[in-house]
CSV table of C-alpha atoms and ligand atoms in Angstrom, one decimal:
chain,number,residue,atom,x,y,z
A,340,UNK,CA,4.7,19.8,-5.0
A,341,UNK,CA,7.1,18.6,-2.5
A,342,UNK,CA,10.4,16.4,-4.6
A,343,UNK,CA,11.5,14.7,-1.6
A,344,UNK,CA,10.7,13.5,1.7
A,345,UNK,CA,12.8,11.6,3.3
A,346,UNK,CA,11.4,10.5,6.7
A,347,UNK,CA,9.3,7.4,7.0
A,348,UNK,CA,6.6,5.4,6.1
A,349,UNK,CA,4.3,4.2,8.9
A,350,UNK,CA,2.8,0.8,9.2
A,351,UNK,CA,-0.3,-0.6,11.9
A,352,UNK,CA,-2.1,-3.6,11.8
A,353,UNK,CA,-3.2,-5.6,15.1
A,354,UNK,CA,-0.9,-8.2,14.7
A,355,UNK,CA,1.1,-9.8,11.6
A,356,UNK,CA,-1.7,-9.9,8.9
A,357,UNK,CA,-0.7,-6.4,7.9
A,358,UNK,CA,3.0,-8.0,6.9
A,359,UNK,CA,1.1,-8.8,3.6
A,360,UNK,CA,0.6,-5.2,3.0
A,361,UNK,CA,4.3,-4.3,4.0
A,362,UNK,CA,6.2,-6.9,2.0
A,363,UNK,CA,4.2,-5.0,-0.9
A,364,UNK,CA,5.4,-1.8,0.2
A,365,UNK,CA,9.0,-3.3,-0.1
A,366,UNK,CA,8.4,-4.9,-3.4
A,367,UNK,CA,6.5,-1.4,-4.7
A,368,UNK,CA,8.7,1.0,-2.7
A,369,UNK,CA,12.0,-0.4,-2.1
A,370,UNK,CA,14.0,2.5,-1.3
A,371,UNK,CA,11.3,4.3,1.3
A,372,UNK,CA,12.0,3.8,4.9
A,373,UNK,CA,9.4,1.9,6.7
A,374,UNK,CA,8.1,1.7,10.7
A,375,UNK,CA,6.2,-1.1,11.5
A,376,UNK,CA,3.4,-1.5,14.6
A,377,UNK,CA,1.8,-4.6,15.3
A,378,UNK,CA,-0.5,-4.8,18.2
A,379,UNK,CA,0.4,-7.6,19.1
A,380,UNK,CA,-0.8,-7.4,22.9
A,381,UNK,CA,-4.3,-7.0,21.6
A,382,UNK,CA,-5.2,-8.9,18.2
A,383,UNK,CA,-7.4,-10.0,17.2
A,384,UNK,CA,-8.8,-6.4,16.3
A,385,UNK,CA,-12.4,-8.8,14.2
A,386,UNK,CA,-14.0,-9.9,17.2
A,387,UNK,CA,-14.1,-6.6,19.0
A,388,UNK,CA,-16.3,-3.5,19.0
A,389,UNK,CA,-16.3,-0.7,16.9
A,390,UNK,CA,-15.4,1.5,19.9
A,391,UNK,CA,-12.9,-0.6,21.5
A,392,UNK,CA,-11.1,-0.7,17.8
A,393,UNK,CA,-11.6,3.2,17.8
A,394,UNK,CA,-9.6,3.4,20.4
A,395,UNK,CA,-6.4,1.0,19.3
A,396,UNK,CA,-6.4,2.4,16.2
A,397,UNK,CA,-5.9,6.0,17.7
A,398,UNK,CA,-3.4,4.8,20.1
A,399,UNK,CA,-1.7,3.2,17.4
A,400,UNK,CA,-1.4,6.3,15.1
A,401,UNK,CA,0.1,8.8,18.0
A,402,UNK,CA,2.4,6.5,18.4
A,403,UNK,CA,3.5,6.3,14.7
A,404,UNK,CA,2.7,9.9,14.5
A,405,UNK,CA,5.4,11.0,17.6
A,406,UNK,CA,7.7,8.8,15.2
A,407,UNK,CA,7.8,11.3,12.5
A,408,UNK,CA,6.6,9.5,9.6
A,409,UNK,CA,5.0,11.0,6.3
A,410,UNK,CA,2.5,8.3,5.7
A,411,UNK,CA,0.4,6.3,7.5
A,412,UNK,CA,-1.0,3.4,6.4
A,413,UNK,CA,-3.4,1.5,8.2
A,414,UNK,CA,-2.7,-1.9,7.4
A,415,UNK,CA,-5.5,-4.0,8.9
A,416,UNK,CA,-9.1,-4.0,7.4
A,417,UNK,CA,-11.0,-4.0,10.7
A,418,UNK,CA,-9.3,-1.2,11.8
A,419,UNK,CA,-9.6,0.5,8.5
A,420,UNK,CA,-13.5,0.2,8.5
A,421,UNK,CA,-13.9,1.2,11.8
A,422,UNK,CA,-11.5,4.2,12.2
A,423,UNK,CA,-9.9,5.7,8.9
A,424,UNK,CA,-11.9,8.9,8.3
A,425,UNK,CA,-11.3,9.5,12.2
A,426,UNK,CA,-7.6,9.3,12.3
A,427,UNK,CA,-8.0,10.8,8.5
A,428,UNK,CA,-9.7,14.0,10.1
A,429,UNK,CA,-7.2,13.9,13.0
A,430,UNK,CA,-3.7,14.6,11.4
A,431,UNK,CA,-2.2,16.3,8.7
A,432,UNK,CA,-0.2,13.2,7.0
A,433,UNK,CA,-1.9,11.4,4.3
A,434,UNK,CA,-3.7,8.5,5.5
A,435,UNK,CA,-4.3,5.4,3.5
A,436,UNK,CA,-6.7,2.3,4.0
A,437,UNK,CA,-6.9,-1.1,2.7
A,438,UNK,CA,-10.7,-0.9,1.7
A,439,UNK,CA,-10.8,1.6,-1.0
A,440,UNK,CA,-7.6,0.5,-3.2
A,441,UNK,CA,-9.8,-3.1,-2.7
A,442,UNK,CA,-13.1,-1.7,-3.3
A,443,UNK,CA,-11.3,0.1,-6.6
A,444,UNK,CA,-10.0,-3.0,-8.0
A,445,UNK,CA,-12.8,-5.1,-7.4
A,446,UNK,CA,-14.8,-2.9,-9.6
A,447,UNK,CA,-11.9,-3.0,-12.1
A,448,UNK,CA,-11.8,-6.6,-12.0
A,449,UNK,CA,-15.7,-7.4,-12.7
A,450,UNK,CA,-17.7,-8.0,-15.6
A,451,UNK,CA,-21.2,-9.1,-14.3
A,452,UNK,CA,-20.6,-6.6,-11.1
A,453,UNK,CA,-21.2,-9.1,-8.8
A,454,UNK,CA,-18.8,-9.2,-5.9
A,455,UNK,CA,-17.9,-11.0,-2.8
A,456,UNK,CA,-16.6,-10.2,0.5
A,457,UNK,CA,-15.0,-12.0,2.9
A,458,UNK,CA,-13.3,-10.6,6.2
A,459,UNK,CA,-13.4,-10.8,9.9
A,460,UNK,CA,-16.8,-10.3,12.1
A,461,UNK,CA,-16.3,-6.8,12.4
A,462,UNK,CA,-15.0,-6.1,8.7
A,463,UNK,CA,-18.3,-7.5,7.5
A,464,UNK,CA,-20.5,-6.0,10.4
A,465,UNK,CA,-19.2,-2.2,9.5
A,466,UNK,CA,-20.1,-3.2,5.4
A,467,UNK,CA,-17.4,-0.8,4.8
A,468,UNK,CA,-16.4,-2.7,1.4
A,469,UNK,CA,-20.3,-2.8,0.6
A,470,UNK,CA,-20.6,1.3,1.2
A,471,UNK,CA,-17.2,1.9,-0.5
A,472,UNK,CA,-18.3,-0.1,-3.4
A,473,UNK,CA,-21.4,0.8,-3.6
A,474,UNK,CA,-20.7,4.8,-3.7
A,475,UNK,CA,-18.4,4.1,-6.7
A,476,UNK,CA,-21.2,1.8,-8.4
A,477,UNK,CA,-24.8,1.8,-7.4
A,478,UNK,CA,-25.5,-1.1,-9.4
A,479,UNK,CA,-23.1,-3.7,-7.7
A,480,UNK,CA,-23.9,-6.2,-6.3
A,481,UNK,CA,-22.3,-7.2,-3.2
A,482,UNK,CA,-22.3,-10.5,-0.9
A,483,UNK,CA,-20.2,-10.5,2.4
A,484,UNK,CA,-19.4,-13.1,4.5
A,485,UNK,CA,-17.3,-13.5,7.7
A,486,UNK,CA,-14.5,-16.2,7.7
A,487,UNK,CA,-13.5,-15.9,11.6
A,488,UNK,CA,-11.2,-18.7,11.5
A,489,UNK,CA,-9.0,-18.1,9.0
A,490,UNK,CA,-7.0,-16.0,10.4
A,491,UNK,CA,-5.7,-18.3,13.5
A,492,UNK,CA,-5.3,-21.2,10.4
A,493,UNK,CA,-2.9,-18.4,9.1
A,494,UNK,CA,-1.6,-17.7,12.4
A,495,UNK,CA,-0.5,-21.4,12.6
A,496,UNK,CA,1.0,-21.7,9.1
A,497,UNK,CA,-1.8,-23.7,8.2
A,498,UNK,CA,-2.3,-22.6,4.5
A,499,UNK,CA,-2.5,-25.5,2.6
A,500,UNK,CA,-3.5,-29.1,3.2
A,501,UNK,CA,-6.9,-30.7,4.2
A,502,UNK,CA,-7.7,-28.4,6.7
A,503,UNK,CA,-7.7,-25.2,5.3
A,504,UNK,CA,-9.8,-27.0,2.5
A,505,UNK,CA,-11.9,-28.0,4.3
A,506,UNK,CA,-12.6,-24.9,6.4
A,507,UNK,CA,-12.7,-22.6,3.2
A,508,UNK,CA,-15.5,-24.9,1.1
A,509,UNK,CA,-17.6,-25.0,4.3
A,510,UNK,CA,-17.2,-21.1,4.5
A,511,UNK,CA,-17.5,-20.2,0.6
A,512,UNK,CA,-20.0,-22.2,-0.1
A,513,UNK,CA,-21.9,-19.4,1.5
A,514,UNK,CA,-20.9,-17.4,-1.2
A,515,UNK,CA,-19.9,-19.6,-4.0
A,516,UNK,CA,-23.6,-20.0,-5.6
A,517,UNK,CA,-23.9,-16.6,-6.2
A,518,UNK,CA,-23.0,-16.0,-9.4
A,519,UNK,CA,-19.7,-13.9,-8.1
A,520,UNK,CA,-16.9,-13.3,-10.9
A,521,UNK,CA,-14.6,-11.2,-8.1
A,522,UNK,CA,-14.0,-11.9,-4.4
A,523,UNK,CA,-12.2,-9.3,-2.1
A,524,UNK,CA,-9.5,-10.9,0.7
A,525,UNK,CA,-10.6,-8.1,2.7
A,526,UNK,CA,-8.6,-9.4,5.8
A,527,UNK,CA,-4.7,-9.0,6.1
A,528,UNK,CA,-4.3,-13.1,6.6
A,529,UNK,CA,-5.9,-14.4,3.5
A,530,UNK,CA,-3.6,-13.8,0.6
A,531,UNK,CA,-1.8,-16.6,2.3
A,532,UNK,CA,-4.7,-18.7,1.9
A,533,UNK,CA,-5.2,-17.6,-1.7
A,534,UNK,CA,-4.1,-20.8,-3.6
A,535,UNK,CA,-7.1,-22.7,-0.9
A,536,UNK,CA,-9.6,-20.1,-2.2
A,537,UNK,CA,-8.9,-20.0,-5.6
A,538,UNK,CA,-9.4,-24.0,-5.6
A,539,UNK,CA,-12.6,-24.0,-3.7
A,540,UNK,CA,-14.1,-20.9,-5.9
A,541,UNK,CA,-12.5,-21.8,-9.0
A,542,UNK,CA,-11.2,-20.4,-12.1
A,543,UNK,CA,-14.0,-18.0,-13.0
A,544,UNK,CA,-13.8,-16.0,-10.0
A,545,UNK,CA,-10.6,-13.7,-9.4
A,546,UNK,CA,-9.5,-12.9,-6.3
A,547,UNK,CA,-8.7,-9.3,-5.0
A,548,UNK,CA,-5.4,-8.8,-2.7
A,549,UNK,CA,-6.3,-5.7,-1.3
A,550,UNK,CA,-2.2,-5.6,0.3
A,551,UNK,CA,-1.0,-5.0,-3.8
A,552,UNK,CA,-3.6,-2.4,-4.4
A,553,UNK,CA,-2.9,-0.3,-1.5
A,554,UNK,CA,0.7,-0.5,-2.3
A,555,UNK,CA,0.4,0.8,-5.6
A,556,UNK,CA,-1.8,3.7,-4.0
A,557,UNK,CA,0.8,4.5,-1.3
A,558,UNK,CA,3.5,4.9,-4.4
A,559,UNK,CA,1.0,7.4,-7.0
A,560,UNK,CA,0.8,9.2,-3.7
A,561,UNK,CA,4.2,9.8,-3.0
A,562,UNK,CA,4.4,10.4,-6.4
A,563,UNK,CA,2.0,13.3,-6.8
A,564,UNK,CA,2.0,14.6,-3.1
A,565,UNK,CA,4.5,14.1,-0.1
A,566,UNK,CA,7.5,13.2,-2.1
A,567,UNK,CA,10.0,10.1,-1.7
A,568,UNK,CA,12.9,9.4,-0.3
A,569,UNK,CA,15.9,10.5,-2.5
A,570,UNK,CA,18.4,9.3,-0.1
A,571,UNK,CA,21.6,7.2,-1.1
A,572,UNK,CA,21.9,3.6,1.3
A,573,UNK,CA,19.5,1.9,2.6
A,574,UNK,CA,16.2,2.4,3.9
A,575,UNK,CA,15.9,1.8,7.8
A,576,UNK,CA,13.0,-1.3,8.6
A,577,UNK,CA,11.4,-0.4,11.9
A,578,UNK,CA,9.3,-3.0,14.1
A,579,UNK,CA,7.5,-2.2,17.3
A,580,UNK,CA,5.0,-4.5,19.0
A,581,UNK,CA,3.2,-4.4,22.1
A,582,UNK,CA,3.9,-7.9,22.7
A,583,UNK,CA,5.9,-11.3,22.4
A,584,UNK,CA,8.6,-10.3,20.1
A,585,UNK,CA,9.7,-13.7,19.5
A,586,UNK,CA,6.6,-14.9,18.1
A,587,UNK,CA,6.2,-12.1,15.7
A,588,UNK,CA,10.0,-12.4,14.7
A,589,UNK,CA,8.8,-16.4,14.1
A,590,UNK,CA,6.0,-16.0,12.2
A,591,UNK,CA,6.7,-12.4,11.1
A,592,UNK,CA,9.9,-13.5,8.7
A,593,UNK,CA,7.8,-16.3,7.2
A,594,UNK,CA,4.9,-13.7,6.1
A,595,UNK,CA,8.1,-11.2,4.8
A,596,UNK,CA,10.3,-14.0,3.3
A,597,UNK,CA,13.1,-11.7,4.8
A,598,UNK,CA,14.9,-11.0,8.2
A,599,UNK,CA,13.1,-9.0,10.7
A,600,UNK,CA,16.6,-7.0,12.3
A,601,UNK,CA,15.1,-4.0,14.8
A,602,UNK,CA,12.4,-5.0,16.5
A,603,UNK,CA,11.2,-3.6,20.0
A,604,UNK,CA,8.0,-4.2,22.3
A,605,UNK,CA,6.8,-1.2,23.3
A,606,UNK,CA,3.6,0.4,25.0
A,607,UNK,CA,0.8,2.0,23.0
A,608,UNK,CA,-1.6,3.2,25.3
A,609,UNK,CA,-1.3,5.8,27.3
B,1288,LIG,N1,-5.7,-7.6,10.6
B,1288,LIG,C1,-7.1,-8.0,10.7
B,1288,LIG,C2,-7.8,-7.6,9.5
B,1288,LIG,O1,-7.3,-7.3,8.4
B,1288,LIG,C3,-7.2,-9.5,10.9
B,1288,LIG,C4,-6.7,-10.0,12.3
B,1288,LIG,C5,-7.6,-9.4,13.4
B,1288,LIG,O2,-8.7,-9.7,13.6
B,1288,LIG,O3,-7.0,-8.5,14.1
B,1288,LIG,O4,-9.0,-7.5,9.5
């Protein structure tokens, strides 16, 4: 078993959403070193195919791969239904997802084994919660349902207030009369819209951040496997994205409740 390792942690989602997933890597992990990759030239990743999110997500992890890191995490649910046993098969780092640590606590969390989904289009269309879920426990049952726009509503800091209500009780009540007592946030944007959620589903039902879980994973892995950084000072923060800096620097520190200090736009594919 390796004691330390001292080189980085990499990060990709398409965009900001996976932010949720890194401010609990700095809250789990706070000494590792993290590199950060948000596509932000090509979000959103739900609406597209499974091929054409193939394809990013490989970019995406040669990129973080040339940068010598010792984990990667793919921080984005679309991309980790889509592509996470590919880029799994494809390098020799340990590669974590957000859909199992969510599938995992989801099953935790319920008593009548009834469990919700929500996520983007192509989250939903892969039923990569539903299969995860369901090879842990046949007997689940599972209802999924896309929530497209709530990820622009997060985009435009629209988290609370009538609007958000509004749009999340005419999306749950797709979901809402089925008895659920756990719903996944299997998208990178809706932990911000958790307190709306919670409101419209109500008390009985407990939500599932899937960004906590996988942070707890990435930490019993570093634990038990590729080692963690031992290092006196600080940890270095990384950001790269393939677009508009300024924006994600915006919206990016409001996500992270912290300063975003290196940041650089860069190319991905190649
Ligand atoms: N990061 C994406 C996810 O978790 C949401 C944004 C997008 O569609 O790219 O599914």
């Amino acid at each position: 078993m390796a004691s330390e390792n001292n080189s980085p942690i990499g990060v990709f989602d398409s965009g900001i959403g996976g932010l949720t997933v890194l401010k609990e890597i700095f809250r789990v992990l706070p000494a590792e070193s993290t590199i950060y990759l948000g596509d932000t030239a090509r979000v959103p990743y739900g609406i597209r195919s499974s091929e054409t999110v193939m394809r990013y997500s490989f970019e995406n992890t040669r990129f973080l791969v040339s940068k010598g890191i010792k984990l990667l995490v793919i921080a984005c649910n679309t991309a980790s239904s889509v592509s996470l046993a590919a880029i799994r098969k494809s390098v020799s780092i340990p590669v974590i997802g957000v859909i199992e640590p969510g599938a995992e606590a989801a099953l935790k969390s319920t008593g009548n084994k009834k469990i919700g989904i929500i996520g983007t289009e192509a989250t939903v269309r892969s039923s990569a919660y539903k299969k995860t879920i369901k090879a842990l426990d046949k007997s689940a049952e599972i209802f999924s349902l896309p929530c497209p726009l709530f990820v622009p509503l997060v985009e435009e800091g629209w988290t609370e207030g009538e609007v958000a209500r509004v749009v999340a009780e005419k999306y749950l009540s797709g979901i809402k009369d089925k008895g659920i007592d756990t719903l996944v946030l299997g998208c990178t944007h809706y932990p911000l819209l958790k307190n709306v959620i919670s409101m419209v589903m109500g008390p009985d039902v407990r939500l599932i951040d899937s960004a906590v879980e996988t942070a707890k994973k990435i930490k019993d892995i570093l634990k038990k496997d590729s080692g963690e950084r031992k290092l006196k000072g600080k940890p270095s923060r990384e950001f790269y994205v393939t677009d508009s800096p300024e924006r994600f620097i915006k919206v990016g520190e409001r996500f992270l409740e912290q300063k975003i200090k290196y940041i650089e736009k860069i190319a991905v594919s190649c």
